[in-house]
Tab-separated table of C-alpha atoms in Angstrom:
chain	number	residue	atom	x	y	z
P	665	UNK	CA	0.000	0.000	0.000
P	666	UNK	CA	1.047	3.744	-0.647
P	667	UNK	CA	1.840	5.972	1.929
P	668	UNK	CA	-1.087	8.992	1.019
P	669	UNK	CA	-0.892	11.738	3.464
P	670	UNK	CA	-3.635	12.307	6.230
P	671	UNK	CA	-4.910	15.243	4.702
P	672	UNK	CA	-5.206	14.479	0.943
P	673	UNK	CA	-7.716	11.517	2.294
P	674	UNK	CA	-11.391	12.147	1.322
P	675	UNK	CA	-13.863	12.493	3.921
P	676	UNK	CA	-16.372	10.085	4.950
P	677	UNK	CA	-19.993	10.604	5.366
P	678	UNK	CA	-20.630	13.625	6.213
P	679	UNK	CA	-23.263	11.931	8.913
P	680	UNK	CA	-21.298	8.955	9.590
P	681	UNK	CA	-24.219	7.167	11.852
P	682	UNK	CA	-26.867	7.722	9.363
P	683	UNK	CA	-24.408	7.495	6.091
P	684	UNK	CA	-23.356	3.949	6.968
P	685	UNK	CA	-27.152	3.253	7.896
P	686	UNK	CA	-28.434	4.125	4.891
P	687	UNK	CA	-25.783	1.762	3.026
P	688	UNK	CA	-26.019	-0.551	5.114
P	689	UNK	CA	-30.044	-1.112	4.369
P	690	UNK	CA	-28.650	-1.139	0.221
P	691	UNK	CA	-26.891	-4.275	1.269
P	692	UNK	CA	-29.263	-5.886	2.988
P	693	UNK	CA	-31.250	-5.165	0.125
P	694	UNK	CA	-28.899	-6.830	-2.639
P	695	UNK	CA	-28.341	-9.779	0.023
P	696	UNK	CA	-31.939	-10.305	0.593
P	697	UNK	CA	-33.284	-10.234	-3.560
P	698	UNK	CA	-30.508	-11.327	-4.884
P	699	UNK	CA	-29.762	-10.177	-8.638
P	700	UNK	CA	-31.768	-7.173	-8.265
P	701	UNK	CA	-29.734	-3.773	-9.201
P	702	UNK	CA	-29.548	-1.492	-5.709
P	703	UNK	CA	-28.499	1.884	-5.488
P	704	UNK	CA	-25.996	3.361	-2.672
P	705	UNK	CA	-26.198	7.193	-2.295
P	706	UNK	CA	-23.965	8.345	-0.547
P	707	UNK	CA	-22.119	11.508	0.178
P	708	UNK	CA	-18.255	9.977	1.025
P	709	UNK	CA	-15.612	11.068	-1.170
P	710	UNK	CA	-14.253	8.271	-2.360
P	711	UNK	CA	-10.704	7.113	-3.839
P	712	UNK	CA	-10.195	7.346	-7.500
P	713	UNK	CA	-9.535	4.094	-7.685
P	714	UNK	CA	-11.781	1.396	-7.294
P	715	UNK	CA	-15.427	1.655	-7.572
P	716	UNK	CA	-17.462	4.373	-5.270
P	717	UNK	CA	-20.314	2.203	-4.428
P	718	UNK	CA	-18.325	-0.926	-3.364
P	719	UNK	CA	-15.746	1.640	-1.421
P	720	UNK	CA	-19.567	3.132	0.338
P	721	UNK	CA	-20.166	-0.669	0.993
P	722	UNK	CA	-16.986	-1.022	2.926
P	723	UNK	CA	-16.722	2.207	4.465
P	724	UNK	CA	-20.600	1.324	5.897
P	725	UNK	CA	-19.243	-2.305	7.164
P	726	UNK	CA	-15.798	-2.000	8.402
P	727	UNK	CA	-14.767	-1.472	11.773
P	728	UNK	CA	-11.785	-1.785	13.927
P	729	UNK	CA	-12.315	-5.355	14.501
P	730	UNK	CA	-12.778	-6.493	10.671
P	731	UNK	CA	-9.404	-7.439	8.195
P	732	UNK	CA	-9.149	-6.508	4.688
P	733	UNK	CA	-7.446	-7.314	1.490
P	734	UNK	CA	-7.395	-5.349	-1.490
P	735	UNK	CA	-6.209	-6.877	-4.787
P	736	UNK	CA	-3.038	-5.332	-6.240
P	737	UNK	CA	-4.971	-1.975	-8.344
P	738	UNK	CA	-6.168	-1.065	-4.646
P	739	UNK	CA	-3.313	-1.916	-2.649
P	740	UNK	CA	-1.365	0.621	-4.971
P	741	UNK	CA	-3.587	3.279	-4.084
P	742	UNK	CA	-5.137	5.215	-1.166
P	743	UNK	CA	-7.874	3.175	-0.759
P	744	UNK	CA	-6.282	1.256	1.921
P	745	UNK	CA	-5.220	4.420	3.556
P	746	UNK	CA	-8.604	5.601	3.239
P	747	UNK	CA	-10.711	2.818	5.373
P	748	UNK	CA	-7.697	2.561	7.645
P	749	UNK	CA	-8.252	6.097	8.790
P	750	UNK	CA	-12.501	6.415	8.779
P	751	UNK	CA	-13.020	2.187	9.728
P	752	UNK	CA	-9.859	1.264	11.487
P	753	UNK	CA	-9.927	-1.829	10.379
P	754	UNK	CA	-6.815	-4.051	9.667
P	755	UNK	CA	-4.968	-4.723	6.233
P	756	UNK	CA	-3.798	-8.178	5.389
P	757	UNK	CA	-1.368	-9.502	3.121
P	758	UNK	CA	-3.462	-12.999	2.418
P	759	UNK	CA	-7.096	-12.835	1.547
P	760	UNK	CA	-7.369	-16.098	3.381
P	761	UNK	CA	-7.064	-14.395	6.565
P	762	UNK	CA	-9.545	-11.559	5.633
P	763	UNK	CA	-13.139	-11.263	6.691
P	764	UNK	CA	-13.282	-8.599	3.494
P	765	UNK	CA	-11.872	-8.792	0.153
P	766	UNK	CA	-12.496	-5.839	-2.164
P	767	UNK	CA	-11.247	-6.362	-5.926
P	768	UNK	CA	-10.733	-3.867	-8.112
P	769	UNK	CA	-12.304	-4.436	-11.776
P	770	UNK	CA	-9.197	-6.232	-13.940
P	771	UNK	CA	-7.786	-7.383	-10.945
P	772	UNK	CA	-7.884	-11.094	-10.498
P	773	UNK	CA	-10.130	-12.692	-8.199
P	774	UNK	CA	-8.862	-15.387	-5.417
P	775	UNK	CA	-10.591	-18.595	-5.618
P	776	UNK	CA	-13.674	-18.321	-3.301
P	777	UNK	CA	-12.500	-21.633	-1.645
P	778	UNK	CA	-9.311	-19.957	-1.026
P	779	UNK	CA	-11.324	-16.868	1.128
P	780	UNK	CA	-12.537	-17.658	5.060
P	781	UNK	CA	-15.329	-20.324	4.503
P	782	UNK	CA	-16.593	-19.854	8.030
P	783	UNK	CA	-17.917	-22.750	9.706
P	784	UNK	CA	-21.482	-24.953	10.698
P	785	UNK	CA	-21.285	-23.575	14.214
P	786	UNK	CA	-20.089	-19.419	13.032
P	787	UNK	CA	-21.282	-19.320	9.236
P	788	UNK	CA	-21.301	-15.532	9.542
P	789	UNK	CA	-17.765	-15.520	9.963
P	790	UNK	CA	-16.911	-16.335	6.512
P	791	UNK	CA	-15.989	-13.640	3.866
P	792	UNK	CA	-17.735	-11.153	2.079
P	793	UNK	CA	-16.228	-10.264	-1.023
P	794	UNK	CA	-16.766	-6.847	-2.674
P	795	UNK	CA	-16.017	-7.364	-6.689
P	796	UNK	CA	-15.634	-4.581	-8.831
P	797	UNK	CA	-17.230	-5.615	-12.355
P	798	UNK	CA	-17.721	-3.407	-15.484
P	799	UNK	CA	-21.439	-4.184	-15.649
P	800	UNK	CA	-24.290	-5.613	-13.822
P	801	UNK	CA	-27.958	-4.938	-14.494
P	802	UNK	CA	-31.271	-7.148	-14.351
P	803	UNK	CA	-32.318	-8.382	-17.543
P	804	UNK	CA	-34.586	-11.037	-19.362
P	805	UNK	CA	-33.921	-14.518	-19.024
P	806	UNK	CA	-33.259	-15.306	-22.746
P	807	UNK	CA	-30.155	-13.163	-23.468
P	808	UNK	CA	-26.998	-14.593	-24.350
P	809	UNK	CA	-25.175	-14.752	-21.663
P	810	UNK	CA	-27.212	-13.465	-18.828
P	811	UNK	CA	-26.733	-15.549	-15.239
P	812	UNK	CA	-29.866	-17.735	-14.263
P	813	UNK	CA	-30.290	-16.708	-10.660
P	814	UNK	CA	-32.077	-18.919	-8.255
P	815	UNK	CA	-33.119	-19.153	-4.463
P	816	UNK	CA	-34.079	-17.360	-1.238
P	817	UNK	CA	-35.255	-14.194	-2.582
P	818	UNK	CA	-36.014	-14.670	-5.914
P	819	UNK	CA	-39.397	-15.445	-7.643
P	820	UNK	CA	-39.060	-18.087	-9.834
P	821	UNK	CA	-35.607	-16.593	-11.930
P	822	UNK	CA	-33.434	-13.371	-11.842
P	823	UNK	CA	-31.611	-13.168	-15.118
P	824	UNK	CA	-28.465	-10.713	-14.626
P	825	UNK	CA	-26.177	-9.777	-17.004
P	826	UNK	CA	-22.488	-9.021	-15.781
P	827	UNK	CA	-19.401	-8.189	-17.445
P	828	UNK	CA	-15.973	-8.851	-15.835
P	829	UNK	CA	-16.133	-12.250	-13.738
P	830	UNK	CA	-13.552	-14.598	-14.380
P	831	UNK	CA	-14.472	-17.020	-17.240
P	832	UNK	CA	-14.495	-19.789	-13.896
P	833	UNK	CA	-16.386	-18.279	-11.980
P	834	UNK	CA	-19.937	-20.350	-12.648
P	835	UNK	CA	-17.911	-23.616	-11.639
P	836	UNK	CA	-16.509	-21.950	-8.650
P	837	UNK	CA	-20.383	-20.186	-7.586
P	838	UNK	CA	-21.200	-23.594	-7.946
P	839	UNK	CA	-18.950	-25.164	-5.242
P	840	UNK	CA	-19.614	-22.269	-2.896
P	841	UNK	CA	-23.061	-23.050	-2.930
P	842	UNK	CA	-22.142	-26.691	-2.295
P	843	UNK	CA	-20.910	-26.494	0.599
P	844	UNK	CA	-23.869	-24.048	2.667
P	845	UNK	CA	-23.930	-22.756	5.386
P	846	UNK	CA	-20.399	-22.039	4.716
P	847	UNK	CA	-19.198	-20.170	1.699
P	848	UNK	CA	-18.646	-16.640	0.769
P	849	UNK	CA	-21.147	-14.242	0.043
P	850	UNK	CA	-20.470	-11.744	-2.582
P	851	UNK	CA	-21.405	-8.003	-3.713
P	852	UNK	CA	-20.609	-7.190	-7.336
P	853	UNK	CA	-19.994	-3.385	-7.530
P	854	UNK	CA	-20.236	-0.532	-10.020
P	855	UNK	CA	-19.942	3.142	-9.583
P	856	UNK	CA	-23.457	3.454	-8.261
P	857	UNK	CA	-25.285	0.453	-7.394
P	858	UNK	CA	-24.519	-3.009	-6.463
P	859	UNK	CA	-26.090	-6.465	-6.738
P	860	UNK	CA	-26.023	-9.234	-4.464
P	861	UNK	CA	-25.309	-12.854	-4.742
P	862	UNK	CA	-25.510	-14.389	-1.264
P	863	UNK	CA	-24.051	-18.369	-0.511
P	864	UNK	CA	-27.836	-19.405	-0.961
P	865	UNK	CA	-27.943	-18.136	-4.440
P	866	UNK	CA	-27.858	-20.741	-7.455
P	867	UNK	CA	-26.325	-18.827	-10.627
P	868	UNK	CA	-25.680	-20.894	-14.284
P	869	UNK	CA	-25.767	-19.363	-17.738
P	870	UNK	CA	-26.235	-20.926	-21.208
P	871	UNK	CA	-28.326	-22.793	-22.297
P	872	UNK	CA	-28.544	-25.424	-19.035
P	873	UNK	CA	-29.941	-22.207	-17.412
P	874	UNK	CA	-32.320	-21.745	-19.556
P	875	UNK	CA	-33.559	-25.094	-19.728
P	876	UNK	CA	-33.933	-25.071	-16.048
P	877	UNK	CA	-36.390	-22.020	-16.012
C-alpha cells in the first residue's frame, strides 16, 4: 500500500451514523433479492480508484475489529489508507485471513474456496467479497449470456447480465453453494449500485440455465 498523506484523504460521510445506515439497508437489500440492481447514495468522497459504491459498501461495514485485502490496483492506491483512517480496520497480506476482500475491476479474483469459509457452528464468519465488475444490471432470461439466478429471494428466476467475472467463476459459484452454510457471500460493484449474490444463491448461464427455467 502507498503511503497517502492524512490530509489528501477524502472524507467520509458527512453523517457517519446515518451514512453507513443508509448503506447498510442497500446491502441488505442486494443480500436479501438477490440479482436485483440497488443503489448506494452516498455523500463519502471516495478514492479514484476502485469503484465508489463498493468503497460506500466497505466504508458502511468496516470497523476496527474487521481485516481486509485489497487486490493489487487497490493496494497501490489510497484506498487502503482511506478505510484505515474512517473504519480502522486491519490490512492483510493474504485474503485467506480476511473477513473482506475488495477487488478492483481487472484485478484477479482469489478462488472463493481460497477466502474464510466460516464454519457450521459461526457461518457468519466467513468472507464477504466486494467485486468490482464493469457491468451488472437485471435483464430477461433469454439473453446470451445473462446468469440464471435462483433461491431465497427470488421469484421463480433473476436473469443478470455481468461483465468482468472470471471465465471460472460459474464452476466456482457452484462449489460455494455446495458447501452451505459455509461459503462466501459476494457483492458485485459498479460506480453506483450493487447487486447481491448471497451463498444461498444458485447462478448458471447458457443454455442449461435456460432449460432449467
Amino acid at each position: 500500500m502507498s503511503a497517502t498523506p492524512l490530509a489528501s484523504l477524502g472524507a467520509g460521510f458527512s453523517n457517519e451514523a446515518f451514512g453507513s445506515q443508509a448503506v447498510f439497508r442497500a446491502v441488505l437489500q442486494a443480500l436479501s433479492h438477490p440479482g436485483c440492481t440497488v443503489a448506494v447514495e452516498h455523500d463519502a468522497q471516495t478514492p479514484a480508484v476502485g469503484h465508489a459504491a463498493s468503497a460506500a459498501v466497505l466504508l458502511a461495514l468496516l470497523d476496527s475489529d474487521c481485516t481486509l485485502w485489497l487486490s493489487p490496483r487497490l493496494a497501490d492506491s489510497d484506498v487502503g489508507g482511506w478505510l484505515r483512517f474512517h473504519t480502522g480496520c486491519t490490512l492483510v497480506a493474504d485474503a485467506a485471513l480476511a473477513r473482506f476482500v475488495w477487488v478492483a475491476q481487472g484485478d484477479s479474483l482469489p478462488a472463493l474456496h481460497s477466502l474464510n469459509q466460516g464454519s457450521d457452528i459461526y457461518p457468519d464468519q466467513s468472507a464477504t467479497c466486494v467485486v468490482d465488475v464493469a457491468r451488472s444490471a437485471a435483464t430477461t432470461a433469454d439473453t446470451h449470456g445473462a446468469w440464471q439466478l435462483r433461491g431465497p429471494g427470488i421469484q421463480d428466476v433473476a436473469a443478470l447480465q455481468v461483465d468482468g467475472l472470471p471465465n471460472d467463476f460459474e464452476a466456482q459459484w457452484a462449489a460455494n453453494h455446495a458447501v452451505f452454510p459455509c461459503g462466501v457471500d459476494v457483492l458485485l460493484g459498479t460506480a453506483g449500485h450493487i447487486v447481491g449474490l448471497p451463498r444461498t444463491t444458485r447462478a448458471t448461464r447458457g443454455v442449461d440455465a435456460l432449460q432449467e427455467v
